PDB file of C-alpha atoms in Angstrom:
ATOM      1  CA  VAL A   1     -12.285 -16.252 -13.634  1.00 59.00           C
ATOM      2  CA  GLN A   2      -9.102 -16.822 -15.628  1.00 75.00           C
ATOM      3  CA  GLU A   3      -8.131 -13.158 -15.286  1.00 80.00           C
ATOM      4  CA  PHE A   4      -8.134 -13.384 -11.488  1.00 80.00           C
ATOM      5  CA  GLY A   5      -4.595 -14.760 -11.532  1.00 83.00           C
ATOM      6  CA  TYR A   6      -3.388 -11.830 -13.614  1.00 85.00           C
ATOM      7  CA  TYR A   7      -4.931  -9.299 -11.253  1.00 83.00           C
ATOM      8  CA  PHE A   8      -3.491 -11.138  -8.276  1.00 84.00           C
ATOM      9  CA  ALA A   9      -0.055 -11.006  -9.923  1.00 88.00           C
ATOM     10  CA  ILE A  10      -0.427  -7.267 -10.477  1.00 86.00           C
ATOM     11  CA  PHE A  11      -1.012  -6.764  -6.765  1.00 86.00           C
ATOM     12  CA  GLY A  12       1.997  -8.957  -6.005  1.00 89.00           C
ATOM     13  CA  GLY A  13       4.031  -6.563  -8.137  1.00 91.00           C
ATOM     14  CA  VAL A  14       2.461  -3.565  -6.392  1.00 89.00           C
ATOM     15  CA  ILE A  15       3.466  -5.012  -3.018  1.00 89.00           C
ATOM     16  CA  ALA A  16       7.018  -5.740  -4.203  1.00 91.00           C
ATOM     17  CA  ILE A  17       7.507  -2.289  -5.708  1.00 90.00           C
ATOM     18  CA  GLY A  18       5.888  -0.680  -2.662  1.00 89.00           C
ATOM     19  CA  GLY A  19       8.265  -2.546  -0.347  1.00 87.00           C
ATOM     20  CA  LEU A  20      11.308  -1.438  -2.312  1.00 89.00           C
ATOM     21  CA  THR A  21      10.048   2.132  -2.482  1.00 89.00           C
ATOM     22  CA  SER A  22       9.201   2.115   1.215  1.00 88.00           C
ATOM     23  CA  GLY A  23      12.742   1.108   2.123  1.00 85.00           C
ATOM     24  CA  TRP A  24      14.154   3.882  -0.031  1.00 89.00           C
ATOM     25  CA  ILE A  25      11.783   6.484   1.434  1.00 91.00           C
ATOM     26  CA  ILE A  26      12.569   5.370   5.004  1.00 87.00           C
ATOM     27  CA  ALA A  27      16.289   5.781   4.290  1.00 88.00           C
ATOM     28  CA  LYS A  28      15.829   9.226   2.699  1.00 92.00           C
ATOM     29  CA  LEU A  29      12.952  10.806   4.633  1.00 92.00           C
ATOM     30  CA  GLY A  30      12.559   8.785   7.820  1.00 89.00           C
ATOM     31  CA  ILE A  31       9.965   6.474   9.292  1.00 89.00           C
ATOM     32  CA  ALA A  32       7.408   9.120  10.278  1.00 90.00           C
ATOM     33  CA  THR A  33       7.288  10.605   6.765  1.00 92.00           C
ATOM     34  CA  THR A  34       6.999   7.152   5.214  1.00 91.00           C
ATOM     35  CA  MET A  35       4.080   6.306   7.469  1.00 92.00           C
ATOM     36  CA  ALA A  36       2.410   9.654   6.682  1.00 94.00           C
ATOM     37  CA  ILE A  37       2.767   8.926   2.953  1.00 94.00           C
ATOM     38  CA  GLY A  38       1.268   5.469   3.561  1.00 93.00           C
ATOM     39  CA  ILE A  39      -1.731   6.942   5.361  1.00 95.00           C
ATOM     40  CA  ALA A  40      -2.199   9.499   2.579  1.00 96.00           C
ATOM     41  CA  LEU A  41      -2.044   6.810  -0.121  1.00 95.00           C
ATOM     42  CA  MET A  42      -4.592   4.684   1.699  1.00 95.00           C
ATOM     43  CA  MET A  43      -6.941   7.642   2.082  1.00 96.00           C
ATOM     44  CA  ILE A  44      -6.508   8.669  -1.559  1.00 96.00           C
ATOM     45  CA  GLY A  45      -7.194   5.083  -2.635  1.00 94.00           C
ATOM     46  CA  GLY A  46     -10.342   4.832  -0.532  1.00 93.00           C
ATOM     47  CA  LEU A  47     -11.677   8.249  -1.479  1.00 95.00           C
ATOM     48  CA  SER A  48     -10.962   7.708  -5.167  1.00 93.00           C
ATOM     49  CA  MET A  49     -12.853   4.412  -5.077  1.00 90.00           C
ATOM     50  CA  LEU A  50     -15.755   6.149  -3.380  1.00 91.00           C
ATOM     51  CA  ALA A  51     -15.685   9.007  -5.917  1.00 91.00           C
ATOM     52  CA  TRP A  52     -15.416   6.574  -8.829  1.00 88.00           C
ATOM     53  CA  HIS A  53     -18.458   4.732  -7.531  1.00 87.00           C
ATOM     54  CA  TYR A  54     -20.362   7.975  -6.939  1.00 88.00           C
ATOM     55  CA  PHE A  55     -19.659   9.620 -10.307  1.00 89.00           C
ATOM     56  CA  TYR A  56     -19.317   6.552 -12.504  1.00 85.00           C
ATOM     57  CA  GLU A  57     -20.418   2.986 -12.423  1.00 81.00           C
ATOM     58  CA  ILE A  58     -18.014   0.879 -10.410  1.00 76.00           C
ATOM     59  CA  ASN A  59     -16.011  -1.327 -12.717  1.00 82.00           C
ATOM     60  CA  LEU A  60     -12.759  -3.239 -12.725  1.00 81.00           C
ATOM     61  CA  SER A  61     -10.580  -0.151 -13.184  1.00 79.00           C
ATOM     62  CA  GLY A  62     -12.553   1.707 -10.539  1.00 84.00           C
ATOM     63  CA  PHE A  63     -11.662  -1.048  -8.126  1.00 85.00           C
ATOM     64  CA  LEU A  64      -8.126  -2.027  -9.118  1.00 87.00           C
ATOM     65  CA  ILE A  65      -6.525   1.415  -9.428  1.00 89.00           C
ATOM     66  CA  PRO A  66      -7.707   2.714  -6.030  1.00 91.00           C
ATOM     67  CA  MET A  67      -6.866  -0.634  -4.437  1.00 91.00           C
ATOM     68  CA  ALA A  68      -3.336  -0.450  -5.860  1.00 92.00           C
ATOM     69  CA  LEU A  69      -2.925   2.944  -4.161  1.00 93.00           C
ATOM     70  CA  ALA A  70      -4.340   1.661  -0.879  1.00 93.00           C
ATOM     71  CA  CYS A  71      -2.219  -1.492  -1.080  1.00 92.00           C
ATOM     72  CA  THR A  72       0.938   0.567  -1.615  1.00 93.00           C
ATOM     73  CA  GLY A  73      -0.030   2.722   1.362  1.00 94.00           C
ATOM     74  CA  SER A  74      -0.484  -0.316   3.553  1.00 93.00           C
ATOM     75  CA  VAL A  75       2.962  -1.616   2.577  1.00 91.00           C
ATOM     76  CA  PHE A  76       4.436   1.757   3.588  1.00 92.00           C
ATOM     77  CA  LEU A  77       2.636   1.554   6.944  1.00 91.00           C
ATOM     78  CA  VAL A  78       3.628  -2.037   7.685  1.00 88.00           C
ATOM     79  CA  GLY A  79       7.297  -1.377   6.937  1.00 81.00           C
ATOM     80  CA  GLY A  80       7.370   1.847   8.921  1.00 84.00           C
ATOM     81  CA  ALA A  81       5.449   0.419  11.864  1.00 86.00           C
ATOM     82  CA  ALA A  82       7.683  -2.658  12.056  1.00 82.00           C
ATOM     83  CA  SER A  83      10.790  -0.473  11.952  1.00 79.00           C
ATOM     84  CA  ARG A  84       9.442   1.824  14.651  1.00 83.00           C
ATOM     85  CA  ALA A  85       8.303  -1.074  16.854  1.00 83.00           C
ATOM     86  CA  LEU A  86      11.726  -2.755  16.737  1.00 80.00           C
ATOM     87  CA  GLU A  87      13.747   0.442  17.319  1.00 80.00           C
ATOM     88  CA  PRO A  88      14.123  -0.139  21.087  1.00 82.00           C
ATOM     89  CA  PHE A  89      15.459  -3.644  20.415  1.00 78.00           C
ATOM     90  CA  SER A  90      18.202  -2.775  17.913  1.00 75.00           C
ATOM     91  CA  ARG A  91      20.688  -5.155  19.554  1.00 79.00           C
ATOM     92  CA  ILE A  92      18.311  -8.106  19.258  1.00 78.00           C
ATOM     93  CA  ALA A  93      16.166  -6.984  16.299  1.00 69.00           C
ATOM     94  CA  GLY A  94      16.250 -10.417  14.659  1.00 71.00           C
ATOM     95  CA  THR A  95      15.053 -12.141  17.814  1.00 75.00           C
ATOM     96  CA  ALA A  96      12.437  -9.460  18.414  1.00 69.00           C
ATOM     97  CA  ALA A  97      11.152  -9.788  14.835  1.00 67.00           C
ATOM     98  CA  ALA A  98      10.934 -13.563  15.196  1.00 67.00           C
ATOM     99  CA  ALA A  99       9.014 -13.227  18.445  1.00 65.00           C
TER     100      ALA A  99
END
C-alpha cells in the first residue's frame, strides 16, 4: 500500500515528460503525426500488456511498463486533439479553451 504513492508519482512524471515531448513533436512534425504516434504508443502499450499476460504471469512490471507507454500515448492524443479542435478559433483560443 505504501508503494502506491511512488507508482502514482512515476505516472505523474510520465505525464509531465509526455506533455513536454508532445509539444516538441507537434512543433517539429505536426499535429497529425503526433496523434499517430500517440495512437501507436497506446496500441503498443495495450498489446505488450496482453502479451506479457499471455507469455508470463502478470506482475507489477507487466502492468506499469505497458501502462506508461499507453499513458504517454494518451497525453500525445489529448494535446494533439485539443490543438486541432481549437485551430478554427485561433483569435479566441483562450476563450474557446475555457468554454
